[in-house]
PDB file of C-alpha atoms and ligand atoms in Angstrom:
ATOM      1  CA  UNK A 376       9.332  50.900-182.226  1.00 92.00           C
ATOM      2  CA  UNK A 377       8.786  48.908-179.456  1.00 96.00           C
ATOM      3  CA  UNK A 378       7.409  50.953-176.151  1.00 97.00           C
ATOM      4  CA  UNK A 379       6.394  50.089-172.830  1.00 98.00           C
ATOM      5  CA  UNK A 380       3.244  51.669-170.583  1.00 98.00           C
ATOM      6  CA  UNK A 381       4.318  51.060-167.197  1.00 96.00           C
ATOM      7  CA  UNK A 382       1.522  52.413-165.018  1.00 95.00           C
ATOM      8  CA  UNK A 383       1.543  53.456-161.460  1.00 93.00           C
ATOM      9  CA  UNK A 384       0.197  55.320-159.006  1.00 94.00           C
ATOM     10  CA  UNK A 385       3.924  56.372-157.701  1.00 97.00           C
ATOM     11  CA  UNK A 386       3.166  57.476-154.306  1.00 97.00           C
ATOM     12  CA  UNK A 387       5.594  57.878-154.214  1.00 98.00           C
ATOM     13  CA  UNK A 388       7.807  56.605-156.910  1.00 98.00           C
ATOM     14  CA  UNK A 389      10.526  54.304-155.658  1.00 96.00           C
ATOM     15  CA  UNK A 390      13.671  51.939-156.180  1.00 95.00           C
ATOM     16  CA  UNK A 391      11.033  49.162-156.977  1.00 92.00           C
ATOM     17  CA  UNK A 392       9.413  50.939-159.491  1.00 93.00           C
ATOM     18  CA  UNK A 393      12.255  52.474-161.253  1.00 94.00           C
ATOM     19  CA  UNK A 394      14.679  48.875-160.852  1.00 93.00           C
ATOM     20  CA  UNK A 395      11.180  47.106-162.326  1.00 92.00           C
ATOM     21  CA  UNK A 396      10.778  49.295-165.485  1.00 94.00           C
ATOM     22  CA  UNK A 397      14.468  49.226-166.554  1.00 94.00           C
ATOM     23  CA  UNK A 398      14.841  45.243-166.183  1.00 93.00           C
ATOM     24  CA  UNK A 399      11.668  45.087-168.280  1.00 94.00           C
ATOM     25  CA  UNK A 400      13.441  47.325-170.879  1.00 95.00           C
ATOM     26  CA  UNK A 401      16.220  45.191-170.830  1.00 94.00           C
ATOM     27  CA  UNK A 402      14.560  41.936-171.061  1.00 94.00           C
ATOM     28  CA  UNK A 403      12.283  43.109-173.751  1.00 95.00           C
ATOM     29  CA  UNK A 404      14.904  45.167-175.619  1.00 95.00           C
ATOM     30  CA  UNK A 405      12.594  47.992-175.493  1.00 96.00           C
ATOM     31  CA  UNK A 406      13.000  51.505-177.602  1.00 94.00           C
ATOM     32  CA  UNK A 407      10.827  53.451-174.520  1.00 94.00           C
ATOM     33  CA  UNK A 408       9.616  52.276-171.477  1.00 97.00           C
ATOM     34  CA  UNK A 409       7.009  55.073-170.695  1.00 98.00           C
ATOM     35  CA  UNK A 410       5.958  55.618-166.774  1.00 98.00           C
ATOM     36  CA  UNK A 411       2.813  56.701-166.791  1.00 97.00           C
ATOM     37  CA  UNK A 412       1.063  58.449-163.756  1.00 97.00           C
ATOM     38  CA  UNK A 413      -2.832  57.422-163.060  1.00 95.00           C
ATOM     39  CA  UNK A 414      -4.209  60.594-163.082  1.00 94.00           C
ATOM     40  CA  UNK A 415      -7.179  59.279-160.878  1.00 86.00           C
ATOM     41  CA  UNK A 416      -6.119  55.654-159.745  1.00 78.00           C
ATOM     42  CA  UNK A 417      -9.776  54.760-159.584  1.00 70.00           C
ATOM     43  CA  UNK A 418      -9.069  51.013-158.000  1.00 66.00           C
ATOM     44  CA  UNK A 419      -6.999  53.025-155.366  1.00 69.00           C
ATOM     45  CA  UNK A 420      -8.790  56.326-154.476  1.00 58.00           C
ATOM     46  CA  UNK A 421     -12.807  54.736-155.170  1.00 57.00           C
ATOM     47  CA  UNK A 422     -14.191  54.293-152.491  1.00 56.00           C
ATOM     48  CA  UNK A 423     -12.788  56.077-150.006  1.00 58.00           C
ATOM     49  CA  UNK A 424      -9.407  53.573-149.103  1.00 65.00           C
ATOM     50  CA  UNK A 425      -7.072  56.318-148.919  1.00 77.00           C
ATOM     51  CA  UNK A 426      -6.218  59.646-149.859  1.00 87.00           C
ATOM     52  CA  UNK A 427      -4.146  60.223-152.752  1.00 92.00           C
ATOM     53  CA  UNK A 428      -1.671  62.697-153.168  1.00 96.00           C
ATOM     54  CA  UNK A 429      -2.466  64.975-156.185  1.00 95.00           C
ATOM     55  CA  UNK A 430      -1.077  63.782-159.587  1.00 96.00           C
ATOM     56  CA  UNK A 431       1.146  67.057-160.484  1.00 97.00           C
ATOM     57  CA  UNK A 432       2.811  66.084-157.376  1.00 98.00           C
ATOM     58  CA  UNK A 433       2.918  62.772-158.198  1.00 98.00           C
ATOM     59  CA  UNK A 434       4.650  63.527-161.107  1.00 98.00           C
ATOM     60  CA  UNK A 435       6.638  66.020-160.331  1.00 98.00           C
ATOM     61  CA  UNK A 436       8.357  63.456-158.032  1.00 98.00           C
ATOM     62  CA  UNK A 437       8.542  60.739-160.786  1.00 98.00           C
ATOM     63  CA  UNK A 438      10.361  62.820-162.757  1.00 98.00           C
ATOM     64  CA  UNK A 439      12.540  63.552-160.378  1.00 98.00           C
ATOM     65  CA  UNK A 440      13.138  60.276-159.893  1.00 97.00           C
ATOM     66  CA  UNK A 441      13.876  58.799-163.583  1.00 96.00           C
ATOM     67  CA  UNK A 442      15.658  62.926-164.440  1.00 95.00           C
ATOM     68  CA  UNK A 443      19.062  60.776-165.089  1.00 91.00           C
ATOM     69  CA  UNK A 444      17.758  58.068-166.223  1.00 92.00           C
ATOM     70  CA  UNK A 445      17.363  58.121-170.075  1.00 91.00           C
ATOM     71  CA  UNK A 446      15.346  54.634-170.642  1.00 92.00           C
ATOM     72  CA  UNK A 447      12.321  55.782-168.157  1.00 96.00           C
ATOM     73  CA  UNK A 448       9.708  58.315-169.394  1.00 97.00           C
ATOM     74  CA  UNK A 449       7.453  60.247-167.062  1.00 97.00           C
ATOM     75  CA  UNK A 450       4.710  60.255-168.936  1.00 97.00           C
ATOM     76  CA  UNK A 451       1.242  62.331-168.326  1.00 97.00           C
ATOM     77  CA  UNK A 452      -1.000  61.410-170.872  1.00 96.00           C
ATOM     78  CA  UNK A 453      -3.462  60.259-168.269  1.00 96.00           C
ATOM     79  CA  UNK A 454      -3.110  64.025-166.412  1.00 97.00           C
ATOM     80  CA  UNK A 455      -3.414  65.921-169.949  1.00 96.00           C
ATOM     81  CA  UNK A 456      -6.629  63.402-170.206  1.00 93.00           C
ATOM     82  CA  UNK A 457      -8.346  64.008-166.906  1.00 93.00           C
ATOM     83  CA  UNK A 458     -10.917  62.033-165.051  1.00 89.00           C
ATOM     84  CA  UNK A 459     -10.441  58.641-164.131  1.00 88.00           C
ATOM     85  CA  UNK A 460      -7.596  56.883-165.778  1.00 87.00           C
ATOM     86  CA  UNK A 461      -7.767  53.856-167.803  1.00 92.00           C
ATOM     87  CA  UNK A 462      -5.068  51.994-169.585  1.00 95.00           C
ATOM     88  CA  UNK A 463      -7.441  51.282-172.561  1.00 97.00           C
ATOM     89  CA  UNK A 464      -7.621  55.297-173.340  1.00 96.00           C
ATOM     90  CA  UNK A 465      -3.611  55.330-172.754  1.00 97.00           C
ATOM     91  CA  UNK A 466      -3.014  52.476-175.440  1.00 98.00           C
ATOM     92  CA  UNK A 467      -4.772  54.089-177.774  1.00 98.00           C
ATOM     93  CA  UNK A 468      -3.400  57.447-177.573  1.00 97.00           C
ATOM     94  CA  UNK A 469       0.376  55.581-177.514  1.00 97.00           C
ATOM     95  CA  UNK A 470      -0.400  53.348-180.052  1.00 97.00           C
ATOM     96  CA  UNK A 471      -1.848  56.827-182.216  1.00 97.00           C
ATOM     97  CA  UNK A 472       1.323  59.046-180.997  1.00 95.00           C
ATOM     98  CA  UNK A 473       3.756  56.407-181.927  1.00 95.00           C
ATOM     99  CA  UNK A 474       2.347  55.206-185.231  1.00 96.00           C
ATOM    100  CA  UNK A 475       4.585  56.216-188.465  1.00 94.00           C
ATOM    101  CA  UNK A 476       4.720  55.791-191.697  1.00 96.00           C
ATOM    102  CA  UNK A 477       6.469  52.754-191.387  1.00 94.00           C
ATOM    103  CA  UNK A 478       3.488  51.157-189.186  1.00 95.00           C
ATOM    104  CA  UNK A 479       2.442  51.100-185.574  1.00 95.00           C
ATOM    105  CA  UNK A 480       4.286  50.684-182.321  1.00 96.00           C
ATOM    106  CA  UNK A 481       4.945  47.251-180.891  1.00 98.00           C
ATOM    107  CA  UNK A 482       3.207  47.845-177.167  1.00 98.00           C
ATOM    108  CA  UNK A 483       4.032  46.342-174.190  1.00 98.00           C
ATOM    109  CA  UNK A 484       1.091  46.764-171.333  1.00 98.00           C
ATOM    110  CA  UNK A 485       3.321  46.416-167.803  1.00 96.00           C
ATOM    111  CA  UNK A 486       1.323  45.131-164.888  1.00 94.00           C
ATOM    112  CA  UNK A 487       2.578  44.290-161.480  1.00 89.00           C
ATOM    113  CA  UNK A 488       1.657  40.207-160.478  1.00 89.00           C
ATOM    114  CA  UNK A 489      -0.483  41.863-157.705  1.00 86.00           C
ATOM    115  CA  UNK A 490      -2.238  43.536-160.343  1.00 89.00           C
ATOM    116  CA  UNK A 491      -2.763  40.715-162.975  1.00 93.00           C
ATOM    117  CA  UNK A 492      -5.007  38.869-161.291  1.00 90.00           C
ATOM    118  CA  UNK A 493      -7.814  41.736-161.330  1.00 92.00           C
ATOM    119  CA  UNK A 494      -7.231  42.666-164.988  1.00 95.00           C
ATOM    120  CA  UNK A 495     -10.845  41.406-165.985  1.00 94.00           C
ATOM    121  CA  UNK A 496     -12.227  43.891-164.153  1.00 93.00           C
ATOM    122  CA  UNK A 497     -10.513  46.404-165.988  1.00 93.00           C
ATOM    123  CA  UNK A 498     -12.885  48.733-168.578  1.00 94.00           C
ATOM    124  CA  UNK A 499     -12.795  47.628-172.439  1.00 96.00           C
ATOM    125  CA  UNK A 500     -10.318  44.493-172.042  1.00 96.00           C
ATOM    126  CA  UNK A 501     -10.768  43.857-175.754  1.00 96.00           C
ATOM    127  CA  UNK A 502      -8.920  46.727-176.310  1.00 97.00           C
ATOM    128  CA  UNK A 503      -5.761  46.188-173.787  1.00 97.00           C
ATOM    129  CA  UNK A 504      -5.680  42.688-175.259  1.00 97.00           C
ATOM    130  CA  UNK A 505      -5.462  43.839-179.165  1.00 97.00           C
ATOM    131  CA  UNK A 506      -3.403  46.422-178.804  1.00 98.00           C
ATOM    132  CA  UNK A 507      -0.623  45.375-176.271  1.00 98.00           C
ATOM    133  CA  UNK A 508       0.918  42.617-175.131  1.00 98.00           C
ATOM    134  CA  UNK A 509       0.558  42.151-171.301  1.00 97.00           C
ATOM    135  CA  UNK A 510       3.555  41.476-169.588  1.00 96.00           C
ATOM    136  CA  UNK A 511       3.049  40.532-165.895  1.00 94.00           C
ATOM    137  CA  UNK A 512       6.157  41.943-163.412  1.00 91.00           C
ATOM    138  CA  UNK A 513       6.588  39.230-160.820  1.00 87.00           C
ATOM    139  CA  UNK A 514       6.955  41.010-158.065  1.00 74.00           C
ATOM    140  CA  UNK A 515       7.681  39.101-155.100  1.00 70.00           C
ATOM    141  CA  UNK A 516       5.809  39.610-151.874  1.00 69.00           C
ATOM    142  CA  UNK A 517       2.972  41.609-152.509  1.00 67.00           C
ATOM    143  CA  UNK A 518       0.556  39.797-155.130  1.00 69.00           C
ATOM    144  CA  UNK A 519       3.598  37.090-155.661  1.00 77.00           C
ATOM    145  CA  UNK A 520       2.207  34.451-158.051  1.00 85.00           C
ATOM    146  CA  UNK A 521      -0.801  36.733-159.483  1.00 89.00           C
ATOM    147  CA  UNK A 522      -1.678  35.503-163.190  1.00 93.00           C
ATOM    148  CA  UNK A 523      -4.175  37.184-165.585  1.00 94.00           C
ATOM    149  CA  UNK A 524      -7.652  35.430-166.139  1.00 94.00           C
ATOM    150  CA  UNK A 525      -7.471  32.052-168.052  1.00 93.00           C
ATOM    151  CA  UNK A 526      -6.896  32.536-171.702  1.00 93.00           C
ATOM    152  CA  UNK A 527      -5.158  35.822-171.494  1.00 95.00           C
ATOM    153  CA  UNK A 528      -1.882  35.704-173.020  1.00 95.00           C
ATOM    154  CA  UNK A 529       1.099  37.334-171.553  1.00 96.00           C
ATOM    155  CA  UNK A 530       4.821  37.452-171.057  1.00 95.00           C
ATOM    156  CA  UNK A 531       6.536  36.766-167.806  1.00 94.00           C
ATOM    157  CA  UNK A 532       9.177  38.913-165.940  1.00 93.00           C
ATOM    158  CA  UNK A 533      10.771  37.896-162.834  1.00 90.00           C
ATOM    159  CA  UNK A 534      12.026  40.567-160.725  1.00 84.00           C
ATOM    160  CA  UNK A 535      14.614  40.023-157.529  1.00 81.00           C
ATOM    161  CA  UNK A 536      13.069  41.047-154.862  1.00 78.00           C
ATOM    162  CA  UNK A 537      13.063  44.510-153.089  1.00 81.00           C
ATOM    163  CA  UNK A 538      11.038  44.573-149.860  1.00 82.00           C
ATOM    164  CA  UNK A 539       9.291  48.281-151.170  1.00 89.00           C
ATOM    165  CA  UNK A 540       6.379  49.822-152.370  1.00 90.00           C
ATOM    166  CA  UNK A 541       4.088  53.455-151.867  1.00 94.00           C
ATOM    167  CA  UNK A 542       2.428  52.105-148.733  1.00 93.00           C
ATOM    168  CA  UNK A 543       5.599  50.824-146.832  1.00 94.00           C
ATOM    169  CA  UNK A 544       7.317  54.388-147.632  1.00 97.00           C
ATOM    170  CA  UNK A 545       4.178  56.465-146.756  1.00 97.00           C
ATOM    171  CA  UNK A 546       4.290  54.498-143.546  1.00 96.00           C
ATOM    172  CA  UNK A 547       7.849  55.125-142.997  1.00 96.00           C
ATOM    173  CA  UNK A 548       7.687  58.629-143.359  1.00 97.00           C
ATOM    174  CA  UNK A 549       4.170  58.688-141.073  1.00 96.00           C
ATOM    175  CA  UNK A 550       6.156  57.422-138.421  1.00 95.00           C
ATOM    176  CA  UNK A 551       9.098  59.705-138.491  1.00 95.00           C
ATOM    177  CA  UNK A 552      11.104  56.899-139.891  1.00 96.00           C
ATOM    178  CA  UNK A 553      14.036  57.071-142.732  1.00 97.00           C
ATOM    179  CA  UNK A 554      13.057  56.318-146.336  1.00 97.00           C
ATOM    180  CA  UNK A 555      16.941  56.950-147.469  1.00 96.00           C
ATOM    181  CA  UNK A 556      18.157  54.703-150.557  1.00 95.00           C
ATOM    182  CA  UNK A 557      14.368  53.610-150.802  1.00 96.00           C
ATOM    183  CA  UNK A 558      13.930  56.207-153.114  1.00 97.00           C
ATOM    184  CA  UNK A 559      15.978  59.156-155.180  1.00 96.00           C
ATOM    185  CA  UNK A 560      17.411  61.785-153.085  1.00 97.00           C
ATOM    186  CA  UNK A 561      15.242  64.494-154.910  1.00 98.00           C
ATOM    187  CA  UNK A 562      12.159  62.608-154.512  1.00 98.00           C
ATOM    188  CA  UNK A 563      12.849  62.738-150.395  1.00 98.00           C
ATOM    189  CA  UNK A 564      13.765  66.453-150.936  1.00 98.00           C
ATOM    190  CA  UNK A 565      10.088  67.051-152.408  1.00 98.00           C
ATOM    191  CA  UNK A 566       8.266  64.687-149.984  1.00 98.00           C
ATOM    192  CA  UNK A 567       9.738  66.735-147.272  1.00 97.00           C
ATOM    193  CA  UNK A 568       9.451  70.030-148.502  1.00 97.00           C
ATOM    194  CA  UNK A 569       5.681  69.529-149.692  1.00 97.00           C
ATOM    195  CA  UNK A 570       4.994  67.955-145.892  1.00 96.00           C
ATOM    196  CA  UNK A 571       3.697  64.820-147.757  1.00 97.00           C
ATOM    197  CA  UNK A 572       2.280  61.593-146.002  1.00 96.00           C
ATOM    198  CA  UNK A 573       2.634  63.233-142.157  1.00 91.00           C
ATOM    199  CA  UNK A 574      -0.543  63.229-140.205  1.00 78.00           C
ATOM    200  CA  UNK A 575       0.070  66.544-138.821  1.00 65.00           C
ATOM    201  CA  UNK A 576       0.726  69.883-140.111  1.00 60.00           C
ATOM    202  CA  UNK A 577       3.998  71.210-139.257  1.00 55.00           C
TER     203      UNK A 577
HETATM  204  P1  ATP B1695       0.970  51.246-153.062  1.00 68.60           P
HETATM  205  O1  ATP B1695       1.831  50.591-152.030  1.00 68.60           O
HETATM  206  O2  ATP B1695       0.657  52.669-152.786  1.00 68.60           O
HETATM  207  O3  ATP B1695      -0.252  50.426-153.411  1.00 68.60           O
HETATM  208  P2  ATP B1695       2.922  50.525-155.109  1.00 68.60           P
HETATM  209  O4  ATP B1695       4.247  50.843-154.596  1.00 68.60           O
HETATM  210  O5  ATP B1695       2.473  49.107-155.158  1.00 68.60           O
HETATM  211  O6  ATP B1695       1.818  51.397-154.393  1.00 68.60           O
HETATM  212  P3  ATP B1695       2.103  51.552-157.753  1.00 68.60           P
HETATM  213  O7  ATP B1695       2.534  52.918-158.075  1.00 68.60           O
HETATM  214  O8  ATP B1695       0.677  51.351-157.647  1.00 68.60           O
HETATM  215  O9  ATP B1695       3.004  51.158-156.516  1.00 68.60           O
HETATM  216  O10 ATP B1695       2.736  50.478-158.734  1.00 68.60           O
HETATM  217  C1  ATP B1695       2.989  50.671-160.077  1.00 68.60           C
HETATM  218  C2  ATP B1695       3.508  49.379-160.643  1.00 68.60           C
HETATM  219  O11 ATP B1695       4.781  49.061-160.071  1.00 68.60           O
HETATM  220  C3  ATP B1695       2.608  48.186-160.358  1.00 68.60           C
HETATM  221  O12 ATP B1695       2.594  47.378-161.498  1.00 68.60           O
HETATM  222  C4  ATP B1695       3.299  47.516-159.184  1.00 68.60           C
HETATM  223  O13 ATP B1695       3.024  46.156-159.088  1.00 68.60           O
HETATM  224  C5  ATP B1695       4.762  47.764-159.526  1.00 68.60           C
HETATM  225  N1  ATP B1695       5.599  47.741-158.328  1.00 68.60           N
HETATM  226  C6  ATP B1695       5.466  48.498-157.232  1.00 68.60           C
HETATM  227  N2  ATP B1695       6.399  48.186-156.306  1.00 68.60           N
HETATM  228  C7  ATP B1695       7.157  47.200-156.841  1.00 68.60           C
HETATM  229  C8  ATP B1695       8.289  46.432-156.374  1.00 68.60           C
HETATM  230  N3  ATP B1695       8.831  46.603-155.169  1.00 68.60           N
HETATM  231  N4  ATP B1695       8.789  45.516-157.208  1.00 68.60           N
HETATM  232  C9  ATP B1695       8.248  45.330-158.426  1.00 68.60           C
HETATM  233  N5  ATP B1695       7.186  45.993-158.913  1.00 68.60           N
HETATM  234  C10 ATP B1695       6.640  46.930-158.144  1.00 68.60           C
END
């Protein structure tokens, strides 16, 4: 079994998220690719940056998002966990939920090229790096070229690019703008039924 922990904050999720996870599927010939929602994205929410919308909602629009799309996983191991999130908790309770018989999952730790570059920082690296391999998303634009630290091996996956991501769709919809073909129809239903990312009330 060879599965995938794509993490995200997915606020909301969006064409670059759900176009990055299924070429990494494809390039890896992966069995799962499992989208996982940071129940409290603590290098996003601490200290104060920005307000993040609450992770049921979160994932509620994720899988909305990936509903008809059977090689992306919502997952919310992190949620059913609580607190902050880490992905050294997550790999150990995928690498203990997908273990058989016939031995352990092959796993695949997905991280963004903006987000590479900090993974020293992360909590227990030991652990990420003996229990998954880290494959770095190039994602160009934001964090183009970011590598892990020296020494940490990893696979490479080059993405095309698509000018998108959570902040630049937040914006959008701050400013009364269209976030059409951005994201998944249902996805814009919810954002605009649950009044998410205005400034005002209606
Ligand atoms: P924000 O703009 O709110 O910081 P984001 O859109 O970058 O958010 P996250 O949910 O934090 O999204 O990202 C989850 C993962 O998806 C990260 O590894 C990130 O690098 C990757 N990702 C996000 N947008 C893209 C994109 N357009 N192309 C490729 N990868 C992306």
């Amino acid at each position: 079994m060879r599965v995938a922990v794509f993490g995200g904050t997915f606020d909301p999720p969006h064409i670059g998220h759900l176009f990055g996870a299924l070429c990494v599927g494809h390039e890896l010939r992966l069995d799962r690719v499992l989208m996982v929602v940071a129940n409290d994205p603590w290098q996003k929410s601490g200290g104060g940056q920005r307000e993040v919308t609450p992770a049921s909602q979160r994932l509620a629009m994720l899988q909305l998002a990936v509903a008809e799309v059977p090689a992306l996983e919502p997952s919310s191991i992190e949620l059913d966990r609580g607190g902050a999130s880490y992905s050294a908790d997550t790999l150990e309770t995928v690498h203990d939920t997908y273990t058989t018989p016939a031995g352990p999952p092959e796993i695949f730790l997905v991280v963004g090229s903006d987000a590479a570059a900090g993974l020293g920082t992360w909590k227990r690296t030991e652990v990420l790096r003996k229990l998954a391999t880290t494959v770095v998303l190039e994602r160009p634009g934001k964090g183009a070229g970011g590598r892990p630290p020296s020494g940490w091996e990893y696979e490479l996956v080059v993405l095309p690019e698509l000018e998108v991501s959570g902040t630049r769709i937040r914006e959008r919809v701050a400013a009364g703008k269209p976030i059409d073909f951005l994201t998944e129809r249902p996805v814009i239903t919810y954002i605009n039924n649950n009044y998410l990312y205005r400034t005002k009330s209606p």
